[in-house]
PDB file of C-alpha atoms in Angstrom:
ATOM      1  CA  UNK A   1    -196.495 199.444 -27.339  1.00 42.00           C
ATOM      2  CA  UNK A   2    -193.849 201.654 -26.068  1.00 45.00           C
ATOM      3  CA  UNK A   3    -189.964 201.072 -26.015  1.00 47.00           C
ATOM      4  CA  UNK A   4    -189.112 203.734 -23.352  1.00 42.00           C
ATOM      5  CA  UNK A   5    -189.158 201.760 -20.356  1.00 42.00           C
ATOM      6  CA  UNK A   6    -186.620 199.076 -21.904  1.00 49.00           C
ATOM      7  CA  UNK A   7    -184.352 201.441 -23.238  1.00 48.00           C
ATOM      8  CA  UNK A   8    -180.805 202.023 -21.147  1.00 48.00           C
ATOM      9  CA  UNK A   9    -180.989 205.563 -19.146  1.00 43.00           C
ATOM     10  CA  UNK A  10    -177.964 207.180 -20.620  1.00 42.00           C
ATOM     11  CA  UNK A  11    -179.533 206.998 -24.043  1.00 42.00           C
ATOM     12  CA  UNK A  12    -182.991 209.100 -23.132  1.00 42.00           C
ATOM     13  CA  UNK A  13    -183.459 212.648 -22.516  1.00 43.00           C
ATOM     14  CA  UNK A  14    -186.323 214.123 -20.531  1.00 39.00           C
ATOM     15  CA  UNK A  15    -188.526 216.902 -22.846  1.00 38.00           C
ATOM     16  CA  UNK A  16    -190.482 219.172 -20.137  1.00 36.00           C
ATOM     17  CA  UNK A  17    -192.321 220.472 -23.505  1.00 38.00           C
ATOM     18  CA  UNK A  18    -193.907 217.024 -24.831  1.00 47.00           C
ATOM     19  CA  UNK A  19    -193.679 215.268 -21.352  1.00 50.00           C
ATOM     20  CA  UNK A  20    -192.305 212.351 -22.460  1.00 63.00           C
ATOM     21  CA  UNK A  21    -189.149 210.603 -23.030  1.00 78.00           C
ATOM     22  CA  UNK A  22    -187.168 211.484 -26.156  1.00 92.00           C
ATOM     23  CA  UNK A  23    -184.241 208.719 -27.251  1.00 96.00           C
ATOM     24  CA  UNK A  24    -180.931 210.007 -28.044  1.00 97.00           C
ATOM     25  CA  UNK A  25    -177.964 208.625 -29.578  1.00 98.00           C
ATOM     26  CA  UNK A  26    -175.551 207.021 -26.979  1.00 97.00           C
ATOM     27  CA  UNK A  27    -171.649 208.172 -27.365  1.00 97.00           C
ATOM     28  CA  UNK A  28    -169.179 205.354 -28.287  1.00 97.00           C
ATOM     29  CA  UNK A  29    -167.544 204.772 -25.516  1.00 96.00           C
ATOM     30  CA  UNK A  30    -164.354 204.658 -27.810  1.00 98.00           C
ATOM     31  CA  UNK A  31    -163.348 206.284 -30.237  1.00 98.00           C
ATOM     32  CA  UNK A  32    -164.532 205.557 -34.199  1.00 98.00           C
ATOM     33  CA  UNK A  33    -160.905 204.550 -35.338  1.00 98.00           C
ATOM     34  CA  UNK A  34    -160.087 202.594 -31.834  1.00 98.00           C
ATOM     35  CA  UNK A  35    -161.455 199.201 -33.107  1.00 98.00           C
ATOM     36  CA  UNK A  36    -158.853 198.973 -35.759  1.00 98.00           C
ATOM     37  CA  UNK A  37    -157.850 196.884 -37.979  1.00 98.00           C
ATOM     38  CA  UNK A  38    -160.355 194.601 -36.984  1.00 98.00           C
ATOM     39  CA  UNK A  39    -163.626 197.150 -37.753  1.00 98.00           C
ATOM     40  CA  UNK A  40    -162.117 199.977 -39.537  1.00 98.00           C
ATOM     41  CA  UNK A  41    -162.911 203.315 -38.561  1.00 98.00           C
ATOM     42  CA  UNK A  42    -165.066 204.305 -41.715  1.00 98.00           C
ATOM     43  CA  UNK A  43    -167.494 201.561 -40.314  1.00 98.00           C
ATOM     44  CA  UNK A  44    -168.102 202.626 -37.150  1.00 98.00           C
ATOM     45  CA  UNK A  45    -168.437 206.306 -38.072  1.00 98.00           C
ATOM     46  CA  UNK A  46    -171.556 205.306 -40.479  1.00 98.00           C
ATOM     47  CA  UNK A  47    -172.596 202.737 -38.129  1.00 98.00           C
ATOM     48  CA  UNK A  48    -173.198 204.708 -35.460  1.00 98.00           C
ATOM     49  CA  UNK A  49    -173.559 208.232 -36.642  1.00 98.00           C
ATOM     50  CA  UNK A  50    -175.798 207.017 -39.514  1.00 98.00           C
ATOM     51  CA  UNK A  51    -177.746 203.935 -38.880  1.00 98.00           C
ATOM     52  CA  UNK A  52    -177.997 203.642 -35.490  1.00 98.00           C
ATOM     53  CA  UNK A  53    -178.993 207.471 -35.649  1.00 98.00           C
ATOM     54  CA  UNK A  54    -181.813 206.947 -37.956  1.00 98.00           C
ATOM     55  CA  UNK A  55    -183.305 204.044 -35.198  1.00 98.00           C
ATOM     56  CA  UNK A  56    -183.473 206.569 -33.248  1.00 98.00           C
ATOM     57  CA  UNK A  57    -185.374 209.517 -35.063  1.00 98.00           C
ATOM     58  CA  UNK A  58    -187.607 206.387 -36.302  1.00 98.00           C
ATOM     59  CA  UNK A  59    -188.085 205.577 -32.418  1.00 97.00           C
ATOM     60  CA  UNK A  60    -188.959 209.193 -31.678  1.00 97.00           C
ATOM     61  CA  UNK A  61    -191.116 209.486 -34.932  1.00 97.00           C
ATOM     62  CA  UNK A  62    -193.278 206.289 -34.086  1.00 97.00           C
ATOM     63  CA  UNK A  63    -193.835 207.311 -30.381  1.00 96.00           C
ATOM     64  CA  UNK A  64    -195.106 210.941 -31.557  1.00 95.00           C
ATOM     65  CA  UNK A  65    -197.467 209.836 -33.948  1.00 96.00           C
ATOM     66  CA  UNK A  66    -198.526 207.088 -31.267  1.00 95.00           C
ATOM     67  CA  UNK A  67    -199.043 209.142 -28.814  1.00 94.00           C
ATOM     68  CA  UNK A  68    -201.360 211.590 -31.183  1.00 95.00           C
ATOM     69  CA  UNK A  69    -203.189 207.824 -32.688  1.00 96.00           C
ATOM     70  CA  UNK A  70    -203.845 207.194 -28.695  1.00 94.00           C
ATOM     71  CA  UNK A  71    -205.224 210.826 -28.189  1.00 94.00           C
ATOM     72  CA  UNK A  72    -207.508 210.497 -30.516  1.00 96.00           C
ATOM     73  CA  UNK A  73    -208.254 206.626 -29.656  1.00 96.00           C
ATOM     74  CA  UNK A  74    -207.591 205.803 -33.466  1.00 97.00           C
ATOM     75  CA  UNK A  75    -206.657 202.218 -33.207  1.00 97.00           C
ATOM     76  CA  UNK A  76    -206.499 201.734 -36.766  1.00 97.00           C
ATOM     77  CA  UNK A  77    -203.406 204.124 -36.503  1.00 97.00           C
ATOM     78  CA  UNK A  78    -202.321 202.338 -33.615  1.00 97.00           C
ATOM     79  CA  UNK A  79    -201.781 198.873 -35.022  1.00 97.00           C
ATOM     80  CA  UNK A  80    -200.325 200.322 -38.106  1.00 98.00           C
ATOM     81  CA  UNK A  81    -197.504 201.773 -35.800  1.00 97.00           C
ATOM     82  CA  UNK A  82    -196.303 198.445 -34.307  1.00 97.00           C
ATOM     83  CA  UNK A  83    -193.815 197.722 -36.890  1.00 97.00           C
ATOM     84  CA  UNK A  84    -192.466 201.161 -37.051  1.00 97.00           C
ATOM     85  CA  UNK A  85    -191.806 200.413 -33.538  1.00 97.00           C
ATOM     86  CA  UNK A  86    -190.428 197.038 -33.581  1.00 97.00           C
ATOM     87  CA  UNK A  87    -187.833 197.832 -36.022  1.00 97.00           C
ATOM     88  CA  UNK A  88    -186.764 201.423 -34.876  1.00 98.00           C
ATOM     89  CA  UNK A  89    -187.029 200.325 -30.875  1.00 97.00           C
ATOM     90  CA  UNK A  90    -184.937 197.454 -31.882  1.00 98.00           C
ATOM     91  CA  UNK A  91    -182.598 198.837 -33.673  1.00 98.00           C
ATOM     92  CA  UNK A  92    -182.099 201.304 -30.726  1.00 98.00           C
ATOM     93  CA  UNK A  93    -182.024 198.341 -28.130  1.00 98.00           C
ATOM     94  CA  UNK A  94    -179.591 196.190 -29.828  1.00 98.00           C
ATOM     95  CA  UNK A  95    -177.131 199.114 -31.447  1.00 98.00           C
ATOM     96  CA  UNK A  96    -177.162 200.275 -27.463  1.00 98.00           C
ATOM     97  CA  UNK A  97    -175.769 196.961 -26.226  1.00 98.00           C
ATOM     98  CA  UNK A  98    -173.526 196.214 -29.376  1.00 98.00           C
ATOM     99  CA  UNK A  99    -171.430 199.213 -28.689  1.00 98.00           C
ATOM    100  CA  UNK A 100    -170.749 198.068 -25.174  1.00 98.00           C
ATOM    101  CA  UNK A 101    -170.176 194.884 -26.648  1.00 97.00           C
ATOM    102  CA  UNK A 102    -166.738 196.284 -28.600  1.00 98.00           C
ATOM    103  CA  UNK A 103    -163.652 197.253 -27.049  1.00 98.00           C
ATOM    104  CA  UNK A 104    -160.552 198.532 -28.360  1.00 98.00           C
ATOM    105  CA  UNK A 105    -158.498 196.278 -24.859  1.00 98.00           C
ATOM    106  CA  UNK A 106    -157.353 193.303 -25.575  1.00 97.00           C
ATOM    107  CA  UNK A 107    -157.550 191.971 -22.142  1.00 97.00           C
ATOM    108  CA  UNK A 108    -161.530 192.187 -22.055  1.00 98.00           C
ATOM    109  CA  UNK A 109    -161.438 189.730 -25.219  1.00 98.00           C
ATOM    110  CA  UNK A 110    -161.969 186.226 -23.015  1.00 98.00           C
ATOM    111  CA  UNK A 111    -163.806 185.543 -20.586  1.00 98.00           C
ATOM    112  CA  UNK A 112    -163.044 184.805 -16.668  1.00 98.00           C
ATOM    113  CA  UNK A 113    -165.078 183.914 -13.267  1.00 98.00           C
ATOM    114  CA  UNK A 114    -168.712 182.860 -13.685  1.00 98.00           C
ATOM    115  CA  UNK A 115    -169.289 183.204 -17.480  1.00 98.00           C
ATOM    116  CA  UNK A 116    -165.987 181.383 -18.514  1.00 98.00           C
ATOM    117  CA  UNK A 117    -166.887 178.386 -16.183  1.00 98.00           C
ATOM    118  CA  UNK A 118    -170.466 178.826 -17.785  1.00 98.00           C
ATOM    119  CA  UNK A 119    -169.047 178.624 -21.114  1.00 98.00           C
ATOM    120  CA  UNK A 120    -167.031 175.889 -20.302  1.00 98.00           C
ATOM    121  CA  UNK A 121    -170.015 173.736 -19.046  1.00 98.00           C
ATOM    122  CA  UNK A 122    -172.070 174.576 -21.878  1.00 98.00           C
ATOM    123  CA  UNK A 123    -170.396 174.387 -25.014  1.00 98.00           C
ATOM    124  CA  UNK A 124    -166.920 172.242 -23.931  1.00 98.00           C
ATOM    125  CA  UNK A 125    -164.719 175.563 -24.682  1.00 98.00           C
ATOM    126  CA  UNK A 126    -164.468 178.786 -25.999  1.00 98.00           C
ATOM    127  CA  UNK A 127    -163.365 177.965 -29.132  1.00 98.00           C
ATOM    128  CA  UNK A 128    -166.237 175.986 -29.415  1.00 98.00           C
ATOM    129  CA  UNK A 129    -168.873 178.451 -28.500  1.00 98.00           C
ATOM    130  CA  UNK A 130    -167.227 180.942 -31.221  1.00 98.00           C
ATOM    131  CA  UNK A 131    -167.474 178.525 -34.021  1.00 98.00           C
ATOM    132  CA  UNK A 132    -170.836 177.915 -33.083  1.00 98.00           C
ATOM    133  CA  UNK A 133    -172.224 181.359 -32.955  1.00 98.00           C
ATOM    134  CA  UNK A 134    -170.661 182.280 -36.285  1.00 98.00           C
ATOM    135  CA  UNK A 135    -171.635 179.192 -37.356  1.00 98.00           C
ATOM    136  CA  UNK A 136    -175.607 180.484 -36.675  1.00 98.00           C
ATOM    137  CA  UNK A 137    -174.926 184.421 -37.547  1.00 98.00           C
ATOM    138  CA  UNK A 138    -173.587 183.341 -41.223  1.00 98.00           C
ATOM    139  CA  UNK A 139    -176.485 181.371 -41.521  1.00 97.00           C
ATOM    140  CA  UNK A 140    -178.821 184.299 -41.485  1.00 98.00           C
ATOM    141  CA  UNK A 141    -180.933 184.898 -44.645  1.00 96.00           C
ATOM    142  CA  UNK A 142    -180.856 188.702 -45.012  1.00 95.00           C
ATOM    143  CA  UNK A 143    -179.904 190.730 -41.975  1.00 98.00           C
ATOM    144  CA  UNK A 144    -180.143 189.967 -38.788  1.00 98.00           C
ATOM    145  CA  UNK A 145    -178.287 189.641 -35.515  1.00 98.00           C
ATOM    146  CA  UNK A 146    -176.363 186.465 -33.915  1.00 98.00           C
ATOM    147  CA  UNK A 147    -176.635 186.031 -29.736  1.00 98.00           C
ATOM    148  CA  UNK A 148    -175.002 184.758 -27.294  1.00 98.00           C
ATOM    149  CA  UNK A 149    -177.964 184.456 -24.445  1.00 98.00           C
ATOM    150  CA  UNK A 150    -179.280 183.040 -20.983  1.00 98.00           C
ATOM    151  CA  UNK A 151    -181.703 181.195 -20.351  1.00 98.00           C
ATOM    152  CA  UNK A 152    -182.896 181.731 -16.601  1.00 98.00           C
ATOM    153  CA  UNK A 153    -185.249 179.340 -16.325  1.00 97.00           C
ATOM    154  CA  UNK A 154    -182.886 176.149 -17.410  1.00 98.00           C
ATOM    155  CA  UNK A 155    -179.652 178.071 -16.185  1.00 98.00           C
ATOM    156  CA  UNK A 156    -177.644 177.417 -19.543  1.00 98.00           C
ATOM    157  CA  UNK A 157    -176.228 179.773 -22.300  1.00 98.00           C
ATOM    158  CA  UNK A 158    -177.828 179.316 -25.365  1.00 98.00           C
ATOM    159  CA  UNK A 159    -177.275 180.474 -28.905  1.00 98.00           C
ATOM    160  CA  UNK A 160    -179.460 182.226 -30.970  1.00 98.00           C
ATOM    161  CA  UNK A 161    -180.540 184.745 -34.073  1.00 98.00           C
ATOM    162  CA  UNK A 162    -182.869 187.244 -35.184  1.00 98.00           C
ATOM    163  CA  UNK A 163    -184.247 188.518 -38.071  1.00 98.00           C
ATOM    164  CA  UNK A 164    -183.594 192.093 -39.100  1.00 98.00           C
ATOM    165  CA  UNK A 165    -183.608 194.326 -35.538  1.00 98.00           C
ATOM    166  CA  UNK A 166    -185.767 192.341 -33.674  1.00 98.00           C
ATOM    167  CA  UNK A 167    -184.921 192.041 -29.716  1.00 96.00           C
ATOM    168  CA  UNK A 168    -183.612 189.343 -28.017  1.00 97.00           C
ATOM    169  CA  UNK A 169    -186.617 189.068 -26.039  1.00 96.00           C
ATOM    170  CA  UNK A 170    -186.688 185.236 -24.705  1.00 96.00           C
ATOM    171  CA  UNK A 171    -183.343 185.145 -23.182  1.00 98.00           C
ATOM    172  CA  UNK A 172    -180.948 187.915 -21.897  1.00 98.00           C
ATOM    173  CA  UNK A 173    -178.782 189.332 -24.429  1.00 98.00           C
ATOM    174  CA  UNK A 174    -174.817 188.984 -23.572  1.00 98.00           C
ATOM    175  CA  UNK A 175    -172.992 188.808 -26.642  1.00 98.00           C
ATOM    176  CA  UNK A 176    -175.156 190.475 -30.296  1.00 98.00           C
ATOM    177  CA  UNK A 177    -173.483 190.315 -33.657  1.00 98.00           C
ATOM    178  CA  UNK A 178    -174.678 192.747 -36.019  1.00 98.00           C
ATOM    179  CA  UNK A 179    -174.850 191.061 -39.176  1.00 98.00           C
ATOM    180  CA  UNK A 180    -176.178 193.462 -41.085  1.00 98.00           C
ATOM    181  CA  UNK A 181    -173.829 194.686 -44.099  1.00 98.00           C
ATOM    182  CA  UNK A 182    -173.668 197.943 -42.761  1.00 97.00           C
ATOM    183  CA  UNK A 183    -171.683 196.207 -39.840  1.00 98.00           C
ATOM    184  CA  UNK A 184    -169.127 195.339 -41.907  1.00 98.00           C
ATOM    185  CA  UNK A 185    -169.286 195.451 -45.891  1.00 97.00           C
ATOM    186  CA  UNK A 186    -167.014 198.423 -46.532  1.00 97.00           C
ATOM    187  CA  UNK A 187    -164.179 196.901 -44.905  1.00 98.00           C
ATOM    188  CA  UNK A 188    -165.340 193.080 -45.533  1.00 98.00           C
ATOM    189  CA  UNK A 189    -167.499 193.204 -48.890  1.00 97.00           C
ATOM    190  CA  UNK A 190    -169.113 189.729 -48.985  1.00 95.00           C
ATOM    191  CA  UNK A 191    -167.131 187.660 -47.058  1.00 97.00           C
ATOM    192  CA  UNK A 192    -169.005 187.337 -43.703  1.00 97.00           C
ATOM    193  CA  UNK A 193    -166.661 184.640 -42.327  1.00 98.00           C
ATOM    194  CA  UNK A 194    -163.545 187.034 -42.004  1.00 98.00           C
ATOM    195  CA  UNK A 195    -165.733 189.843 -40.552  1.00 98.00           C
ATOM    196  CA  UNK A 196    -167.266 186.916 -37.803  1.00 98.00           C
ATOM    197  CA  UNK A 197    -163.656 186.119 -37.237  1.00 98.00           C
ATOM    198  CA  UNK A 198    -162.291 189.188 -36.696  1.00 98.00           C
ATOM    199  CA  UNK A 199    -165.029 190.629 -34.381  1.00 98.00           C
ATOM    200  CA  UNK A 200    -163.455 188.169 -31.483  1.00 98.00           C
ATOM    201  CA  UNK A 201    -161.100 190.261 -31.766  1.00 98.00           C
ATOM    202  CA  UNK A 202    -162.804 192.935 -30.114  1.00 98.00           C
ATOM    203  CA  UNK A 203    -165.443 191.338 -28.515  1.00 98.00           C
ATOM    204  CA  UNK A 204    -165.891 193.061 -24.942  1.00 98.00           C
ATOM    205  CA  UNK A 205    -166.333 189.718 -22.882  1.00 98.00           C
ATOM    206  CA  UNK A 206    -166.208 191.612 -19.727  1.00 98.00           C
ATOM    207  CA  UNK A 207    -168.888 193.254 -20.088  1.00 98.00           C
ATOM    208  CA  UNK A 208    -170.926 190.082 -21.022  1.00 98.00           C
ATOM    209  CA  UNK A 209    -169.808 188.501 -18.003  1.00 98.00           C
ATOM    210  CA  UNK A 210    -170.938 191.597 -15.670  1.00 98.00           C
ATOM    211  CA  UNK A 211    -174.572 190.886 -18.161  1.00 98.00           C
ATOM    212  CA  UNK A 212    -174.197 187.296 -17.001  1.00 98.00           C
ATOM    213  CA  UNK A 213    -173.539 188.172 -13.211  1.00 98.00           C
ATOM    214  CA  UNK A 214    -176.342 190.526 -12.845  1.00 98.00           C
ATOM    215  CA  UNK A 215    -178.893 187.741 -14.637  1.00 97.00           C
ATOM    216  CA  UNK A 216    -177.931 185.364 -11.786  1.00 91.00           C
TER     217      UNK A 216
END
């Protein structure tokens, strides 16, 4: 199991010496304190320069040592990989989007054209589809992520949450919520309500309507 091919291309980097594809941390495309007051900037500088850094040397790690287990066609190795995978490629995956997900301009916070008249026809409002997903992100056991996805096949939005950094793998991702404390205890503590409030704040609906075009 690889994660390269899934991964977005600004966040890989071409190594002539291993021939293969080494993950590298994406730049915010904002900067750390820009989010504020809403996700303060001590947050984002350990959320991103910290955590979502350590997916990726796990990524990188796992892939090295799979590569070697497949050389040497030690399967043993090779299923004992798969979680280091999971998680790390995950955490990569989703950290990727959920930056792009946050923005510091206000007028990217609601949604217009397709998605809005989406929303509209799937959940009644926008209110309605916010209470909802917090609703189903609080309710997480542990840590985990909240989504807002599609579903291509019935051509609806649907709601839904994974454990830890697992993928959204059954619909396409347009909205994640981290809600791991990392994402938010500093500023927060305990009080996951008031964090799933305020991210709405910030939440970059633009760019999950531009997801929501190209899944069309």
């Amino acid at each position: 199991m690889f994660f390269i091919r899934q991964l977005p291309t600004q966040a890989r980097q071409f190594t002539a010496s291993s021939l293969r594809l080494k993950h590298t941390l994406p730049p915010l495309p904002y900067a750390y304190n820009a989010l504020e007051p809403y996700i303060n900037e001590d947050i984002m500088t350990t959320h991103h320069s910290k955590h979502h850094a350590t997916y990726v040397n796990g990524l990188n790690a796992a892939e090295e040592s799979y590569v070697k287990a497949q050389s040497a066609n030690d399967v043993k190795s090779l299923i004992a990989l798969q979680p280091a995978l999971k998680f790390n490629g995950g955490g990569h995956i989703n950290h990727t989007l959920f930056w792009k997900n946050l923005t510091p301009e206000s007028g990217k916070t609601k949604p217009t054209g397709a998605l809005a008249d989406q929303i509209n026809k799937d959940f009644g409002s926008f209110d309605t589809l916010k209470t909802k997903l917090n609703t189903a992100t609080a309710g997480i056991q542990g840590s985990g992520w909240g989504w807002l996805g599609y579903n291509k096949e019935a051509k609806r939005l649907e709601i839904a949450t994974t454990a830890n950094q697992d993928p959204l793998t059954h619909l396409v991702p347009l909205l994640g919520i981290d809600i791991w404390e990392h994402a938010f205890y500093l500023q927060y503590k305990n009080v996951k309500p008031d964090y799933l409030n305020a991210i709405w704040n910030v939440m970059n609906l633009e760019e999950a309507g531009q997801r929501f075009d190209a899944a069309q």
